XYZ file of C-alpha atoms in Angstrom:
129
model
C -16.496 -8.897 8.350
C -17.356 -9.790 4.447
C -20.526 -7.907 5.093
C -20.083 -5.073 6.728
C -19.474 -1.412 4.490
C -16.371 0.548 5.425
C -15.127 3.849 4.543
C -11.785 4.419 4.670
C -10.553 7.987 5.255
C -6.795 8.802 3.477
C -5.623 6.220 1.268
C -2.838 6.523 2.112
C 0.515 4.294 2.603
C -2.104 2.287 5.577
C -5.624 3.565 3.794
C -4.279 2.368 0.952
C -3.318 -1.080 1.664
C -5.104 -1.140 3.910
C -8.114 -1.088 2.231
C -7.432 -3.001 -0.865
C -6.632 -6.380 1.609
C -9.566 -5.398 3.223
C -10.829 -5.001 -0.845
C -9.248 -8.668 -2.077
C -10.951 -10.489 0.885
C -14.450 -9.620 -0.108
C -15.112 -6.033 2.147
C -17.062 -3.239 0.201
C -13.807 -0.910 0.843
C -15.234 3.464 -0.024
C -12.531 5.375 0.603
C -12.022 9.341 1.074
C -8.810 11.069 -0.163
C -9.038 14.530 -0.739
C -5.336 14.825 -2.391
C -6.663 14.250 -6.590
C -3.569 13.449 -6.845
C -3.737 9.702 -5.338
C -7.706 9.909 -6.716
C -6.000 10.479 -10.275
C -3.541 7.807 -9.786
C -6.029 4.549 -8.256
C -7.583 6.471 -11.295
C -4.605 4.336 -13.542
C -5.556 0.879 -11.145
C -2.338 2.428 -9.838
C -0.362 3.409 -5.890
C 0.949 6.081 -5.484
C 4.209 4.937 -4.231
C 5.661 1.441 -4.538
C 4.826 -1.797 -3.169
C 5.598 -4.718 -5.124
C 2.199 -7.060 -6.159
C -0.263 -3.286 -5.314
C -1.473 -1.593 -8.482
C -2.203 -5.462 -9.638
C -4.208 -6.220 -6.379
C -5.921 -2.612 -7.079
C -6.798 -3.302 -10.007
C -8.481 -6.832 -8.827
C -10.611 -5.109 -5.951
C -11.997 -1.858 -8.514
C -12.535 -4.769 -11.448
C -14.692 -6.879 -8.515
C -15.829 -3.505 -7.292
C -15.307 -3.835 -3.691
C -12.874 -1.329 -3.811
C -14.286 2.144 -4.984
C -12.885 5.733 -3.619
C -14.074 9.118 -4.315
C -12.654 12.852 -2.695
C -15.909 12.902 0.077
C -18.072 10.835 1.746
C -21.182 9.887 -0.315
C -23.978 11.948 1.332
C -26.166 8.628 1.616
C -24.276 6.125 2.736
C -24.560 2.797 4.500
C -21.590 2.149 5.391
C -21.327 0.747 8.958
C -17.643 0.907 9.617
C -15.142 4.310 9.273
C -11.574 4.005 9.325
C -9.442 7.365 9.463
C -6.292 6.571 8.844
C -5.432 10.518 7.618
C -1.533 11.619 8.343
C -0.524 14.146 11.994
C 2.692 15.563 10.481
C 4.710 17.354 12.189
C 4.641 21.640 12.795
C 7.988 23.661 13.282
C 7.783 22.852 17.128
C 8.204 19.642 16.310
C 4.815 19.134 17.997
C 2.100 16.139 16.240
C -1.025 18.195 13.072
C -3.702 16.957 14.235
C -6.046 19.695 11.768
C -6.109 16.332 9.930
C -7.366 13.735 12.162
C -10.349 16.603 12.933
C -11.059 17.452 9.492
C -12.057 13.895 8.750
C -14.200 13.280 12.433
C -15.581 15.873 11.479
C -16.981 14.329 7.845
C -17.165 11.027 9.274
C -19.859 12.756 12.146
C -21.716 14.472 9.697
C -21.802 11.416 7.301
C -22.481 8.793 10.239
C -25.079 6.769 11.029
C -25.877 5.457 15.012
C -24.557 3.263 16.102
C -21.005 3.174 13.104
C -18.231 2.267 14.654
C -15.212 4.051 14.288
C -11.612 3.650 14.184
C -8.725 6.174 14.334
C -5.271 4.589 12.596
C -3.056 6.905 12.927
C -0.097 7.352 15.602
C -2.101 10.184 18.050
C -1.058 10.863 21.700
C -2.320 9.403 24.529
C -5.215 10.433 24.870
C -6.500 12.331 21.928
C -10.148 10.617 20.800
């Protein structure tokens, strides 16, 4: 997979750690995150949560240009794999909110090329996809 260009949509706990781990192994990662605080933290090579050694790995993969990030998927891209890792928080009735998955899926669908692999790595009920 190291010759693939992978787009990870959602750089929370799951997406960020997955992205930097893949980037450390030579995969070209482009992360998409709409939370400006997370983007600003990443611009300083810092995670928005504590994980031993993570900031050092972020610094390494950003310097190596294996890990790039923005608040949206670039219109002119060459991604062959998309991994959606957005959250599914519970609503006031205890049901998972799927609006973030819907929004991320629409953005991927608008920007993907035919033959792209799309992976949903979020906690969802069977049959959601």
